[in-house]
Coordinates of C-alpha atoms in Angstrom, one line a residue:
M251 CA 192.6 64.9 83.9
K252 CA 196.3 65.7 83.8
K253 CA 198.7 68.5 83.9
T254 CA 198.3 71.3 81.4
S255 CA 201.1 71.1 78.9
I256 CA 201.8 71.0 75.2
S257 CA 201.9 67.4 74.0
L258 CA 204.6 66.0 71.8
A259 CA 202.1 65.6 69.0
I260 CA 201.3 69.3 69.1
V261 CA 205.0 70.1 69.3
L262 CA 205.8 68.1 66.2
S263 CA 202.9 69.7 64.3
L264 CA 204.2 73.1 65.3
V265 CA 207.6 72.3 64.0
A266 CA 206.8 70.2 60.9
V267 CA 203.6 71.9 59.8
A268 CA 202.8 75.3 61.1
G269 CA 205.1 76.5 63.7
C270 CA 208.4 77.6 62.1
Q271 CA 208.4 81.3 62.9
S272 CA 210.8 84.1 63.1
Q273 CA 210.8 87.9 63.3
S274 CA 212.3 88.2 59.9
S275 CA 211.1 86.6 56.7
S276 CA 211.9 82.9 56.3
T277 CA 214.3 83.6 53.5
D278 CA 216.3 85.8 55.8
L279 CA 216.8 83.1 58.3
P280 CA 219.6 80.7 57.4
V281 CA 219.4 77.1 58.7
A282 CA 222.8 76.0 60.1
T283 CA 224.1 73.1 58.1
T284 CA 226.9 72.5 60.6
V285 CA 226.9 72.8 64.4
P286 CA 230.2 73.6 66.1
T287 CA 231.8 70.9 68.2
T288 CA 231.4 71.7 71.9
T289 CA 231.0 70.0 75.2
F290 CA 227.7 68.2 75.5
A291 CA 226.4 70.8 77.9
Q292 CA 227.2 73.6 75.4
F293 CA 225.6 71.5 72.6
S294 CA 222.4 71.1 74.6
D295 CA 222.1 74.8 75.2
N296 CA 222.8 75.6 71.5
F297 CA 220.3 73.0 70.5
I298 CA 217.5 74.6 72.5
D299 CA 218.4 78.1 71.2
A300 CA 218.4 76.8 67.6
L301 CA 215.1 75.0 68.1
W302 CA 213.5 78.2 69.4
T303 CA 214.8 80.0 66.4
L304 CA 213.2 77.4 64.2
S305 CA 209.9 77.3 66.0
P306 CA 209.1 80.4 68.2
T307 CA 205.5 79.1 68.6
W308 CA 206.9 76.1 70.5
A309 CA 209.1 78.5 72.5
L310 CA 206.0 80.6 73.2
Y311 CA 204.1 77.6 74.7
S312 CA 207.2 76.8 76.8
G313 CA 207.4 80.3 78.3
K314 CA 210.2 81.5 76.1
H315 CA 209.5 84.5 73.9
V316 CA 211.8 84.6 71.0
N317 CA 210.0 85.8 67.9
D318 CA 206.3 85.9 68.9
G319 CA 205.4 88.3 66.0
Y320 CA 206.1 86.1 63.0
L321 CA 203.8 83.4 61.6
E322 CA 205.5 81.3 59.0
I323 CA 203.6 79.8 56.1
P324 CA 203.4 76.0 56.4
D325 CA 204.7 75.2 53.0
D326 CA 207.4 73.0 51.5
A327 CA 210.0 75.6 52.4
S328 CA 209.2 75.4 56.1
R329 CA 209.3 71.6 56.0
D330 CA 212.6 71.6 54.1
K331 CA 214.0 74.0 56.7
T332 CA 212.9 71.7 59.5
L333 CA 214.5 68.7 57.8
A334 CA 217.8 70.6 57.3
F335 CA 217.7 71.5 61.0
V336 CA 217.2 67.8 61.9
K337 CA 220.1 66.7 59.7
A338 CA 222.5 69.3 61.1
Q339 CA 221.6 68.5 64.7
Q340 CA 221.8 64.8 64.2
A341 CA 225.3 65.1 62.8
A342 CA 226.4 67.2 65.8
L343 CA 224.8 64.8 68.2
G344 CA 226.5 61.9 66.5
K345 CA 229.9 63.3 67.4
F346 CA 229.3 62.5 71.1
E347 CA 230.2 59.0 72.3
P348 CA 227.3 57.9 74.7
K349 CA 229.7 56.0 76.9
S350 CA 231.6 59.2 77.6
L351 CA 228.6 61.1 79.0
S352 CA 227.4 61.4 82.5
A353 CA 224.2 59.7 83.6
N354 CA 222.2 62.9 83.3
E355 CA 223.8 63.8 80.0
L356 CA 223.0 60.3 78.6
I357 CA 219.3 60.8 79.2
D358 CA 219.5 64.2 77.5
Y359 CA 221.3 62.5 74.6
H360 CA 218.5 60.0 74.2
L361 CA 215.8 62.6 74.5
I362 CA 217.3 64.8 71.8
H363 CA 218.0 61.8 69.5
N364 CA 214.3 60.7 69.8
L365 CA 213.0 64.2 69.3
L366 CA 215.0 64.8 66.1
A367 CA 214.0 61.4 64.7
S368 CA 210.3 62.1 65.6
M369 CA 210.4 65.4 63.7
A370 CA 211.7 63.7 60.6
F371 CA 209.2 60.9 61.0
E372 CA 206.3 63.3 61.1
I373 CA 207.3 65.1 57.9
T374 CA 208.5 62.2 55.7
T375 CA 206.6 59.1 56.9
F376 CA 203.6 59.9 59.1
K377 CA 202.6 62.9 57.0
S378 CA 199.6 64.0 59.1
W379 CA 200.2 67.5 57.6
Q380 CA 198.6 66.0 54.5
W381 CA 195.6 64.1 56.0
D382 CA 194.8 66.0 59.3
P383 CA 193.3 69.4 58.6
S384 CA 193.0 70.1 62.3
S385 CA 196.7 70.7 62.3
Y386 CA 196.0 74.1 60.7
N387 CA 194.6 76.7 63.1
V388 CA 196.2 80.0 63.9
A389 CA 194.1 80.7 67.0
G390 CA 196.3 79.0 69.6
G391 CA 199.4 81.1 69.3
F392 CA 197.4 84.3 69.2
A393 CA 195.5 83.3 72.3
Q394 CA 198.7 82.5 74.1
I395 CA 200.0 86.0 73.4
I396 CA 196.7 87.8 74.2
N397 CA 195.8 85.8 77.4
E398 CA 199.2 85.3 79.1
N399 CA 200.4 88.3 80.9
F400 CA 204.1 87.9 80.2
A401 CA 204.7 91.4 78.9
P402 CA 202.9 94.8 78.8
L403 CA 199.7 94.6 76.8
D404 CA 201.0 97.1 74.1
D405 CA 204.0 94.9 73.5
R406 CA 201.8 91.8 73.1
L407 CA 199.4 93.6 70.8
R408 CA 202.3 94.6 68.6
S409 CA 203.3 90.9 68.4
V410 CA 199.7 90.1 67.4
L411 CA 199.8 92.9 64.8
A412 CA 203.0 91.5 63.2
R413 CA 201.8 87.9 63.4
M414 CA 198.5 88.6 61.6
E415 CA 200.3 89.6 58.4
N416 CA 200.7 86.1 57.1
I417 CA 197.3 84.6 58.1
P418 CA 195.9 84.7 54.5
A419 CA 199.0 83.0 53.1
Y420 CA 199.0 80.5 56.0
Y421 CA 195.5 79.2 55.1
A422 CA 196.3 79.1 51.4
A423 CA 199.3 76.9 52.1
A424 CA 197.2 74.7 54.5
Q425 CA 194.6 74.1 51.7
A426 CA 197.4 73.2 49.3
N427 CA 198.9 70.7 51.8
I428 CA 195.7 68.8 52.6
H429 CA 195.4 65.7 50.5
D430 CA 193.1 62.7 51.1
P431 CA 192.0 63.8 54.6
T432 CA 190.0 61.8 57.1
L433 CA 186.4 62.9 57.6
E434 CA 186.9 62.9 61.4
H435 CA 189.8 65.3 61.4
T436 CA 188.2 67.5 58.7
E437 CA 185.1 67.9 60.9
L438 CA 187.3 68.7 63.9
A439 CA 189.2 71.3 61.9
L440 CA 185.9 72.9 60.9
M441 CA 184.7 73.1 64.5
Q442 CA 188.0 74.4 65.9
N443 CA 188.5 77.0 63.2
Q444 CA 184.9 78.3 63.9
G445 CA 186.2 78.7 67.5
A446 CA 188.9 81.0 66.3
F447 CA 186.5 83.9 66.5
A448 CA 186.7 83.7 70.3
V449 CA 190.2 85.0 69.8
F450 CA 189.7 87.3 66.7
S451 CA 186.8 89.1 68.4
D452 CA 185.4 92.5 69.0
D453 CA 186.9 92.4 72.5
L454 CA 190.4 92.3 70.9
L455 CA 189.6 95.3 68.8
K456 CA 188.4 97.1 71.9
Q457 CA 191.7 96.3 73.6
V458 CA 193.5 97.8 70.6
A459 CA 191.3 100.9 70.6
N460 CA 192.1 101.5 74.3
S461 CA 195.8 100.6 74.0
G462 CA 198.9 102.8 73.7
L463 CA 199.4 101.8 70.1
T464 CA 199.9 104.7 67.6
E465 CA 197.0 105.7 65.3
Q466 CA 198.9 104.2 62.4
E467 CA 199.4 100.9 64.2
K468 CA 195.7 100.8 65.1
A469 CA 194.7 101.4 61.5
L470 CA 197.1 98.7 60.3
F471 CA 195.8 96.4 63.0
K472 CA 192.2 96.8 61.8
T473 CA 193.3 96.2 58.2
R474 CA 195.1 93.0 59.1
F475 CA 192.3 91.9 61.5
D476 CA 189.8 92.2 58.7
A477 CA 192.0 90.3 56.3
A478 CA 192.4 87.6 58.9
I479 CA 188.6 87.3 59.3
V480 CA 188.2 86.9 55.6
A481 CA 190.9 84.2 55.5
I482 CA 189.4 82.3 58.4
N483 CA 185.9 82.5 57.0
G484 CA 187.3 81.4 53.6
H485 CA 189.0 78.4 55.2
I486 CA 185.8 77.5 57.0
S487 CA 183.9 77.5 53.8
W488 CA 186.6 75.4 52.1
L489 CA 186.4 72.9 55.0
T490 CA 182.6 72.8 54.8
K491 CA 182.8 71.8 51.2
Q492 CA 185.5 69.2 52.1
V493 CA 183.2 67.6 54.7
S494 CA 180.3 67.5 52.3
Q495 CA 182.4 65.9 49.6
L496 CA 184.0 63.4 52.0
K497 CA 180.6 62.3 53.2
K498 CA 179.4 61.9 49.7
E499 CA 182.4 60.2 48.1
G500 CA 184.0 58.5 51.1
A501 CA 187.2 59.4 53.0
R502 CA 190.5 58.0 54.1
S503 CA 190.3 55.9 57.3
F504 CA 191.4 57.5 60.6
R505 CA 193.0 54.2 61.5
I506 CA 196.8 54.3 61.0
G507 CA 197.5 50.6 60.9
E508 CA 200.1 48.4 62.7
T509 CA 203.3 49.6 61.0
L510 CA 202.7 53.3 61.6
Y511 CA 201.3 52.6 65.1
E512 CA 204.4 50.8 66.2
Q513 CA 206.6 53.5 64.8
K514 CA 204.7 56.3 66.4
F515 CA 204.5 54.3 69.7
A516 CA 208.3 53.9 69.7
F517 CA 208.8 57.7 69.3
D518 CA 206.0 59.0 71.5
I519 CA 206.1 56.5 74.4
Q520 CA 209.8 55.4 74.3
A521 CA 208.9 52.3 76.3
G522 CA 211.0 49.2 76.9
M523 CA 208.5 47.2 74.9
T524 CA 206.5 47.3 71.6
A525 CA 202.9 48.5 71.4
K526 CA 201.7 44.9 70.8
Q527 CA 203.5 43.7 74.0
L528 CA 201.9 46.5 76.0
Y529 CA 198.5 45.6 74.5
E530 CA 199.0 42.0 75.6
K531 CA 200.0 43.1 79.1
A532 CA 196.8 45.3 79.3
L533 CA 194.6 42.3 78.3
A534 CA 196.1 40.3 81.2
D535 CA 195.8 43.2 83.6
K536 CA 192.1 43.7 82.7
A537 CA 191.4 40.1 83.6
R538 CA 193.3 40.3 86.8
V539 CA 191.7 43.5 88.0
Q540 CA 188.2 42.2 87.1
A541 CA 189.0 39.1 89.2
E542 CA 190.0 41.3 92.2
M543 CA 186.8 43.3 91.8
T544 CA 184.8 40.1 91.9
V545 CA 186.4 39.1 95.2
L546 CA 185.7 42.5 96.7
T547 CA 182.1 42.4 95.5
E548 CA 181.6 39.0 97.1
K549 CA 182.8 40.5 100.4
L550 CA 180.9 43.8 100.2
W551 CA 177.6 42.6 98.8
P552 CA 175.9 41.6 102.1
K553 CA 176.9 44.9 103.6
Y554 CA 174.9 46.9 101.0
F555 CA 172.2 44.5 99.7
T556 CA 169.6 42.2 101.2
T557 CA 169.0 40.6 97.8
A558 CA 171.0 37.7 96.3
K559 CA 174.0 38.7 94.3
P560 CA 173.6 38.3 90.5
A561 CA 175.3 35.2 89.0
D562 CA 176.9 37.4 86.4
N563 CA 179.9 38.9 88.2
K564 CA 180.1 42.0 86.0
I565 CA 176.5 42.8 86.6
A566 CA 177.1 42.5 90.3
I567 CA 180.2 44.7 90.2
R568 CA 178.3 47.4 88.3
Q569 CA 175.4 47.3 90.7
L570 CA 177.7 47.7 93.7
I571 CA 179.6 50.5 92.1
D572 CA 176.3 52.3 91.4
K573 CA 175.3 51.8 95.0
L574 CA 178.6 53.1 96.4
S575 CA 178.6 56.1 94.0
A576 CA 175.7 57.7 95.8
K577 CA 178.2 58.7 98.5
H578 CA 179.7 61.9 97.3
V579 CA 180.2 65.6 98.4
K580 CA 177.6 68.2 97.8
R581 CA 178.0 70.1 94.6
D582 CA 178.5 73.5 96.3
V583 CA 181.4 72.3 98.3
F584 CA 183.2 70.3 95.6
V585 CA 186.2 72.7 95.2
N586 CA 186.5 73.2 99.0
E587 CA 186.5 69.4 99.5
V588 CA 189.5 69.1 97.1
R589 CA 191.2 71.9 98.9
K590 CA 190.6 70.2 102.3
Q591 CA 192.1 66.9 101.1
I592 CA 195.5 68.2 100.0
P593 CA 196.9 68.7 103.5
E594 CA 195.7 65.3 104.5
L595 CA 197.6 63.8 101.6
V596 CA 200.7 65.8 102.5
D597 CA 200.5 64.5 106.1
F598 CA 200.2 60.9 104.9
V599 CA 203.2 61.1 102.6
N600 CA 205.3 62.7 105.4
Q601 CA 204.1 60.2 108.1
K602 CA 204.8 57.2 105.9
A603 CA 208.1 58.7 104.6
L604 CA 207.2 58.1 101.0
L605 CA 209.3 61.0 99.6
T606 CA 210.4 64.5 100.5
L607 CA 207.9 67.3 99.8
D608 CA 209.3 70.8 99.5
P609 CA 207.2 73.1 101.8
K610 CA 208.6 76.1 100.0
K611 CA 206.7 75.1 96.9
P612 CA 203.1 74.7 98.1
L613 CA 200.3 73.7 95.8
V614 CA 197.6 76.3 95.3
V615 CA 194.1 74.9 94.8
R616 CA 191.9 77.3 92.7
E617 CA 188.8 77.3 90.7
T618 CA 189.7 76.7 87.0
P619 CA 189.9 80.0 85.2
E620 CA 187.1 80.6 82.8
Y621 CA 189.2 80.4 79.6
M622 CA 190.6 77.0 80.6
R623 CA 187.2 75.3 81.3
G624 CA 185.5 72.8 79.1
F625 CA 188.2 70.1 78.8
A626 CA 189.2 68.5 82.1
G627 CA 187.4 68.9 85.4
A628 CA 190.8 68.9 87.2
S629 CA 194.3 69.7 86.0
I630 CA 197.7 71.0 87.1
S631 CA 199.2 74.2 85.8
A632 CA 202.8 74.0 86.7
P633 CA 205.5 76.7 86.1
G634 CA 207.9 75.8 83.3
P635 CA 211.7 75.6 83.5
Y636 CA 211.9 79.3 82.6
E637 CA 209.6 80.3 85.4
K638 CA 210.5 78.0 88.3
L639 CA 209.5 80.5 91.0
G640 CA 205.9 80.7 89.8
N641 CA 203.0 79.0 91.7
T642 CA 201.8 75.5 90.8
Y643 CA 198.0 75.6 90.5
Y644 CA 195.6 72.7 91.0
N645 CA 192.6 73.8 88.8
V646 CA 189.3 72.4 89.9
T647 CA 186.2 73.3 88.0
P648 CA 183.2 74.2 90.2
L649 CA 179.8 72.6 89.2
D650 CA 177.9 75.9 89.2
G651 CA 177.0 75.8 85.6
M652 CA 175.8 72.3 85.5
S653 CA 172.2 71.1 85.6
H654 CA 171.1 69.1 88.6
E655 CA 171.2 65.9 86.6
S656 CA 174.7 66.6 85.1
A657 CA 176.1 67.6 88.4
E658 CA 174.8 64.5 90.1
S659 CA 176.2 62.3 87.3
Y660 CA 179.6 64.0 87.7
L661 CA 179.6 63.7 91.5
R662 CA 178.7 60.0 91.3
E663 CA 181.7 59.5 88.9
Y664 CA 184.0 61.4 91.3
N665 CA 182.4 60.0 94.4
H666 CA 183.8 59.9 98.0
W667 CA 186.6 57.4 97.1
I668 CA 187.4 58.3 93.5
L669 CA 187.8 62.0 94.4
Q670 CA 190.6 61.0 96.8
I671 CA 192.3 58.9 94.0
L672 CA 191.9 61.9 91.7
N673 CA 193.7 64.1 94.2
I674 CA 196.5 61.6 94.6
H675 CA 196.9 61.5 90.8
E676 CA 196.8 65.2 90.1
A677 CA 198.4 66.5 93.2
I678 CA 200.1 64.7 96.1
P679 CA 202.2 62.7 95.3
G680 CA 201.2 62.6 91.6
H681 CA 201.7 65.2 88.9
Y682 CA 202.4 68.2 91.2
T683 CA 205.1 66.4 93.1
Q684 CA 206.7 64.9 90.0
L685 CA 206.8 68.3 88.3
V686 CA 208.4 69.9 91.3
Y687 CA 211.2 67.3 91.1
S688 CA 211.4 67.6 87.4
N689 CA 212.0 71.4 87.5
E690 CA 214.9 70.7 89.8
S691 CA 216.6 68.7 87.0
P692 CA 220.0 70.2 86.2
S693 CA 219.2 70.3 82.5
L694 CA 216.5 72.1 80.5
I695 CA 216.3 69.2 78.1
K696 CA 214.5 67.0 80.6
S697 CA 212.1 69.7 81.7
L698 CA 211.3 70.8 78.1
F699 CA 211.2 67.5 76.3
G700 CA 210.2 65.1 79.0
N701 CA 208.6 61.8 78.4
G702 CA 204.8 62.0 78.6
A703 CA 204.5 58.3 79.5
M704 CA 206.7 58.7 82.5
V705 CA 204.8 61.8 83.7
E706 CA 201.4 60.2 83.3
G707 CA 202.7 56.8 84.5
W708 CA 204.1 58.3 87.7
A709 CA 200.7 59.8 88.6
V710 CA 198.9 56.5 87.9
Y711 CA 201.6 54.6 89.9
T712 CA 201.1 56.8 93.0
E713 CA 197.5 55.9 93.1
R714 CA 198.2 52.2 93.8
M715 CA 201.3 52.9 95.8
M716 CA 199.4 55.1 98.3
L717 CA 196.7 52.5 98.8
E718 CA 199.4 49.8 99.3
E719 CA 200.9 51.9 102.0
G720 CA 197.6 52.1 103.9
Y721 CA 195.9 55.3 102.5
G722 CA 192.2 54.7 103.1
N723 CA 192.9 52.1 105.8
F724 CA 192.7 49.2 103.3
E725 CA 189.0 49.8 103.1
P726 CA 187.5 47.4 100.5
E727 CA 185.3 50.1 99.0
M728 CA 188.4 52.2 98.3
W729 CA 190.1 49.3 96.6
L730 CA 187.0 48.5 94.5
M731 CA 186.8 52.1 93.3
Y732 CA 190.5 52.2 92.7
Y733 CA 190.2 49.2 90.5
K734 CA 187.4 50.9 88.5
W735 CA 189.6 53.9 88.0
N736 CA 192.5 51.7 87.1
L737 CA 190.5 49.8 84.6
R738 CA 190.0 53.0 82.6
V739 CA 193.7 53.3 82.2
I740 CA 194.1 49.7 81.2
C741 CA 191.3 49.8 78.7
N742 CA 192.6 53.0 77.2
T743 CA 195.5 51.0 75.9
I744 CA 193.3 48.1 74.7
L745 CA 190.9 50.6 73.0
D746 CA 193.6 52.6 71.2
Y747 CA 195.5 49.7 69.9
S748 CA 192.4 47.7 68.9
I749 CA 190.9 50.7 67.0
H750 CA 194.0 51.6 65.0
V751 CA 195.6 48.1 64.5
K752 CA 192.8 45.6 64.8
G753 CA 189.9 47.5 63.3
M754 CA 187.7 47.6 66.4
T755 CA 184.2 49.1 65.6
E756 CA 182.4 51.8 67.6
Q757 CA 180.0 49.3 69.0
E758 CA 182.8 47.0 70.1
A759 CA 184.6 50.0 71.7
L760 CA 181.5 51.1 73.6
A761 CA 181.0 47.5 74.8
L762 CA 184.6 47.3 76.1
M763 CA 184.3 50.6 78.0
M764 CA 180.8 50.1 79.4
D765 CA 180.7 46.4 80.0
E766 CA 184.3 45.6 80.8
A767 CA 185.4 48.9 82.4
F768 CA 182.1 49.9 84.0
Q769 CA 182.0 53.4 82.4
Q770 CA 179.0 55.5 81.6
Q771 CA 177.8 55.7 78.0
A772 CA 178.6 59.5 77.7
E773 CA 182.2 58.8 78.9
A774 CA 182.6 55.9 76.6
E775 CA 181.3 57.8 73.6
S776 CA 183.7 60.6 74.4
K777 CA 186.6 58.2 74.6
W778 CA 185.7 56.6 71.2
R779 CA 185.8 60.1 69.6
R780 CA 189.2 60.9 71.2
A781 CA 190.6 57.6 69.9
T782 CA 189.5 58.4 66.4
L783 CA 191.2 61.8 66.5
S784 CA 194.5 60.8 68.2
Q785 CA 196.9 57.9 68.1
V786 CA 199.1 56.3 70.8
Q787 CA 198.7 59.0 73.4
L788 CA 195.9 57.1 75.2
T789 CA 198.5 54.3 75.9
S790 CA 200.9 56.6 77.8
Y791 CA 199.1 56.3 81.2
Y792 CA 199.3 52.5 81.3
A793 CA 202.7 52.2 79.6
G794 CA 204.4 54.5 82.1
Y795 CA 202.5 53.0 85.1
R796 CA 203.3 49.4 84.1
E797 CA 207.0 50.1 83.6
I798 CA 207.4 52.0 86.8
Y799 CA 205.5 49.4 88.9
D800 CA 207.3 46.5 87.3
F801 CA 210.7 48.2 87.8
R802 CA 210.0 48.9 91.5
E803 CA 209.1 45.3 92.2
E804 CA 212.2 44.1 90.4
Y805 CA 214.4 46.6 92.2
K806 CA 212.8 45.7 95.5
K807 CA 213.5 42.0 94.9
A808 CA 217.1 42.7 93.9
N809 CA 217.9 44.8 96.9
G810 CA 216.1 42.7 99.5
Q811 CA 216.2 44.1 103.0
N812 CA 218.2 47.1 101.8
F813 CA 215.3 48.4 99.7
D814 CA 213.8 51.7 101.0
L815 CA 210.7 53.0 99.3
K816 CA 211.5 56.7 99.9
T817 CA 215.0 56.3 98.5
F818 CA 213.7 54.5 95.5
H819 CA 211.1 57.3 94.8
E820 CA 213.6 60.1 95.2
D821 CA 216.2 58.4 93.1
F822 CA 213.7 57.7 90.4
L823 CA 212.4 61.3 90.3
S824 CA 215.9 62.8 90.4
Y825 CA 216.3 62.0 86.7
G826 CA 213.6 64.4 85.6
S827 CA 210.8 63.5 83.2
A828 CA 212.9 60.9 81.4
P829 CA 211.7 57.7 79.8
V830 CA 211.4 54.9 82.4
K831 CA 213.6 52.5 80.4
Y832 CA 216.5 54.9 80.8
I833 CA 215.9 55.7 84.4
R834 CA 215.8 52.0 85.0
Q835 CA 219.1 51.4 83.3
L836 CA 220.9 54.2 85.2
M837 CA 219.5 53.2 88.6
Q838 CA 220.5 49.6 88.0
Q839 CA 224.0 50.7 87.1
K840 CA 224.2 52.9 90.2
A841 CA 223.1 50.0 92.4
K842 CA 226.0 47.8 91.2

């Protein structure tokens, strides 16, 4: 449940594996081996333009349409071109002395430096382009062009027409790249490529038939469409054979091990600590939160039960949570209840003077569009830096399509108390508020390449901050449910690190999530699958939250009676979606 955005992992795969695209052929596109010396602001602008030339698919997802119509083949040449780009940009960046830069420029410097190093790491060290077949799927870029109404339909269809030309060569290169894959990622690739026919469908051909394309263009479209179908089906057959062979002969482990995990953590999270240190913090926090829940359960038990409390504290906590979860909204008013709560959150933030909310940029609560459903029940769709005047939508999926049993289970999970915490996280003053501030950042670098741990961490931080400031009137039931919600964040870190570094088994993982974090079995099984298919990202929520909260407490102590929470929040958010460790440094320097 988070904002809808393209993750750094996807970004890197677009650049390193499958996303280097241009309108002309790749041999016609020279890669700059030198970058002219300029001011840092000019360098930043030139860097973005050069990156979009290198990877128009990345630009496409960012709302910038550079060369939508070209799909580059993910071969050695495209990876060499990316590495040449990295080398040239690193050389240009190295000419700037960090001490000579302004505070905002210094953050941009660090973000660019990290991004370039990450791109090289993905190609030369991590090498998921060899063992992760799910990296290869053409559907996403085509869906973005077809479904997003950024240009007249005829123009978008012509981009699709041009882009389809290299689909057969794309999948041939993908199969040549794949070496010693994991079974889990191969099965995912098979499932996702089968889903490509939702994009390459009869509906698309009908759109073309009814469009303003010339008859010659329509005929070429059908020819390339048919070739694309053959290529996708061929790749599906190839993947099916791979799955069968891997099941029979054994496959590479999906676990990446401690060395790669620490390296990827450093690039993706950019925290002021190692992955191991964060893991150890999470273990301590899990024990602390469970102790707090035990105290609350002791207090609340007589209010809800006439029987004796079980001696096992975790059993007692689960029973109380189950009892409280029965209090929830009716399924047919779920979206309306979310819509109703947003003004209440706005009023609380304003009354408590927690930070300034811009009334000119209201949040629009809507039912999740059909094509976006199936992933998160709630998410934020925020305008990017190229479309700042657009609406910010809080997407909430109605429960119409669920069975009675599924809807009841969902509503118990997002009960009276947790639904409020969810709205704090997603909307006010969580993701929506942070993204409004981020889009006001004076540089595109922060908005485009912001730190996911800071973005997710801020939303998690606001949940506790709001309760500390009196939201929910310090009701013990609210705090108990908050701790349940917070345990999920804490255990995400323990789970991800334990699986990839310490060899945690599926049964051990399910026991952690169900017995220690009080999750339902379906939710726990889904999280196990997610952890086998991704690495590090699950730690971003806790990493960002822990760093922000710890910094606030340290900053409060250092400033004593001069500390003002609103000022702290607005100063913190003024640096855009930057890694917390850099915001911390700059705010501390500013306070001296």
